[in-house]
CSV table of C-alpha atoms in Angstrom, one decimal:
chain,number,residue,atom,x,y,z
A,1,MET,CA,-76.5,111.3,12.4
A,2,ILE,CA,-74.4,114.5,12.5
A,3,ALA,CA,-74.4,114.4,16.3
A,4,ALA,CA,-73.2,110.8,16.3
A,5,ILE,CA,-70.4,111.6,13.8
A,6,TRP,CA,-69.2,114.4,16.0
A,7,LEU,CA,-69.5,112.6,19.3
A,8,HIS,CA,-68.7,108.9,18.5
A,9,ASP,CA,-65.0,109.3,19.5
A,10,ILE,CA,-65.4,112.2,21.9
A,11,VAL,CA,-63.9,109.9,24.6
A,12,TYR,CA,-60.8,108.1,23.2
A,13,ASP,CA,-58.3,106.5,25.5
A,14,PRO,CA,-56.0,103.9,23.8
A,15,LYS,CA,-55.7,102.1,27.2
A,16,ALA,CA,-59.4,101.8,27.7
A,17,SER,CA,-61.9,99.3,26.2
A,18,ASP,CA,-65.0,101.3,26.9
A,19,ASN,CA,-64.5,104.4,24.7
A,20,GLU,CA,-67.8,103.9,22.8
A,21,GLU,CA,-69.8,103.5,26.0
A,22,MET,CA,-68.1,106.6,27.6
A,23,SER,CA,-68.6,108.6,24.3
A,24,ALA,CA,-72.3,107.6,24.4
A,25,LYS,CA,-72.6,108.8,28.0
A,26,VAL,CA,-71.0,112.1,27.1
A,27,ALA,CA,-73.3,112.4,24.2
A,28,GLN,CA,-76.3,111.9,26.4
A,29,GLN,CA,-75.1,114.6,28.8
A,30,ASP,CA,-74.2,117.1,26.0
A,31,LEU,CA,-77.4,116.6,24.1
A,32,ALA,CA,-79.7,116.7,27.1
A,33,GLY,CA,-82.5,119.3,26.6
A,34,SER,CA,-81.9,119.4,22.8
A,35,ASP,CA,-84.4,118.3,20.2
A,36,ILE,CA,-82.0,115.7,18.9
A,37,ALA,CA,-83.0,112.0,19.2
A,38,ILE,CA,-80.5,111.1,21.9
A,39,ALA,CA,-81.4,107.4,22.0
A,40,SER,CA,-80.6,107.2,18.3
A,41,VAL,CA,-77.3,109.0,18.7
A,42,VAL,CA,-76.4,106.7,21.6
A,43,GLU,CA,-77.3,103.6,19.6
A,44,LEU,CA,-75.2,104.8,16.6
A,45,ILE,CA,-72.2,105.5,18.8
A,46,LEU,CA,-72.4,102.1,20.5
A,47,GLY,CA,-72.7,100.5,17.0
A,48,THR,CA,-69.2,101.7,16.1
A,49,LYS,CA,-67.7,99.4,18.7
A,50,ARG,CA,-68.0,96.3,16.5
A,51,HIS,CA,-68.7,97.9,13.1
A,52,GLU,CA,-71.3,95.2,12.4
A,53,PRO,CA,-73.9,95.8,9.7
A,54,GLY,CA,-77.1,97.4,10.9
A,55,SER,CA,-79.4,100.1,9.8
A,56,GLU,CA,-78.7,102.2,6.8
A,57,THR,CA,-77.6,105.0,9.1
A,58,GLN,CA,-75.4,102.7,11.2
A,59,ASN,CA,-73.8,101.3,8.1
A,60,LEU,CA,-73.0,104.8,6.9
A,61,LEU,CA,-71.5,105.8,10.2
A,62,ASN,CA,-69.4,102.7,10.3
A,63,ASP,CA,-68.2,103.2,6.8
A,64,LEU,CA,-67.3,106.8,7.6
A,65,ASP,CA,-65.4,105.6,10.7
A,66,LEU,CA,-63.5,102.9,8.7
A,67,GLY,CA,-63.0,104.9,5.5
A,68,ILE,CA,-59.3,105.4,6.2
A,69,LEU,CA,-58.8,101.7,5.7
A,70,GLY,CA,-59.5,102.3,2.0
A,71,ALA,CA,-57.2,105.3,1.7
A,72,PRO,CA,-54.4,105.4,-1.0
A,73,PRO,CA,-51.3,103.6,0.4
A,74,PRO,CA,-49.4,106.8,1.5
A,75,GLY,CA,-52.5,108.0,3.5
A,76,TYR,CA,-53.0,104.5,5.0
A,77,ALA,CA,-49.3,104.4,6.0
A,78,ARG,CA,-49.7,107.7,7.8
A,79,TYR,CA,-52.7,106.4,9.6
A,80,ALA,CA,-50.9,103.1,10.6
A,81,HIS,CA,-48.0,105.2,11.9
A,82,GLN,CA,-50.4,107.4,13.9
A,83,ILE,CA,-52.0,104.3,15.4
A,84,ARG,CA,-48.6,103.0,16.5
A,85,LEU,CA,-48.0,106.4,18.2
A,86,GLU,CA,-51.3,106.2,20.0
A,87,TYR,CA,-50.2,102.8,21.4
A,88,ALA,CA,-46.6,103.7,22.2
A,89,HIS,CA,-47.2,102.4,25.7
A,90,VAL,CA,-47.5,98.8,24.3
A,91,PRO,CA,-44.2,97.0,23.8
A,92,THR,CA,-43.5,96.3,20.1
A,93,PRO,CA,-43.9,92.5,20.1
A,94,GLN,CA,-47.3,92.8,21.8
A,95,TYR,CA,-48.4,95.7,19.6
A,96,HIS,CA,-47.5,93.7,16.4
A,97,ALA,CA,-49.4,90.7,17.6
A,98,GLY,CA,-52.5,92.6,18.7
A,99,ARG,CA,-52.6,94.9,15.8
A,100,ALA,CA,-52.2,92.1,13.3
A,101,ALA,CA,-55.1,90.2,15.0
A,102,VAL,CA,-57.3,93.2,14.7
A,103,LEU,CA,-56.4,93.7,11.0
A,104,ARG,CA,-56.9,90.0,10.3
A,105,ALA,CA,-60.4,90.2,11.7
A,106,PHE,CA,-61.2,93.1,9.4
A,107,ASP,CA,-59.6,91.4,6.5
A,108,GLN,CA,-61.8,88.3,6.9
A,109,LYS,CA,-65.1,90.2,6.4
A,110,GLN,CA,-66.7,92.8,4.2
A,111,ILE,CA,-65.6,96.1,5.6
A,112,PHE,CA,-67.9,98.6,3.8
A,113,GLN,CA,-71.7,98.2,3.9
A,114,THR,CA,-72.8,101.2,1.8
A,115,GLU,CA,-72.7,101.7,-1.9
A,116,ARG,CA,-71.0,105.0,-1.4
A,117,PHE,CA,-67.9,103.2,0.1
A,118,ALA,CA,-68.0,99.9,-1.8
A,119,HIS,CA,-65.3,101.1,-4.2
A,120,LEU,CA,-62.8,101.2,-1.3
A,121,GLU,CA,-63.3,97.6,-0.4
A,122,GLU,CA,-60.5,96.1,-2.5
A,123,ARG,CA,-57.9,98.7,-1.6
A,124,ALA,CA,-58.8,98.4,2.1
A,125,HIS,CA,-58.0,94.7,2.0
A,126,LYS,CA,-54.8,95.4,0.2
A,127,ASN,CA,-53.8,97.9,2.9
A,128,LEU,CA,-54.7,95.5,5.7
A,129,ARG,CA,-52.7,92.7,4.1
A,130,ALA,CA,-49.7,95.0,3.5
A,131,GLU,CA,-49.7,96.2,7.1
A,132,ILE,CA,-50.1,92.6,8.4
A,133,ALA,CA,-47.1,91.6,6.4
A,134,ARG,CA,-45.1,94.5,7.9
A,135,LEU,CA,-46.1,93.5,11.4
A,136,GLN,CA,-45.0,89.9,11.0
């Protein structure tokens, strides 16, 4: 689990759609020869692409990855601003439409799968809805 946490975003290119796959490949290379269960690490990393419910370990990694969505509003606002900076190459109208679509998809489902993160669910949806309103 720790290796997957460290390596799940080791490759991150806002212009690419295969970051998880590339991160999994780097993880395989970096962990070769270790006593770490590489196949499990790869599976966990690939599971962060869609953040769908899975094993207890996958659910925890997904919740850790999405925890920022349930941050207090000032922290979430910083995060949203940082995401915009990462996608500065995308023109504003397209960014607003694309980002709102991503946020709506998250808002239509249960975000957190573990008891440890369940208390953030309501605030996450409020954050998502507030950002969607700002983008419209």
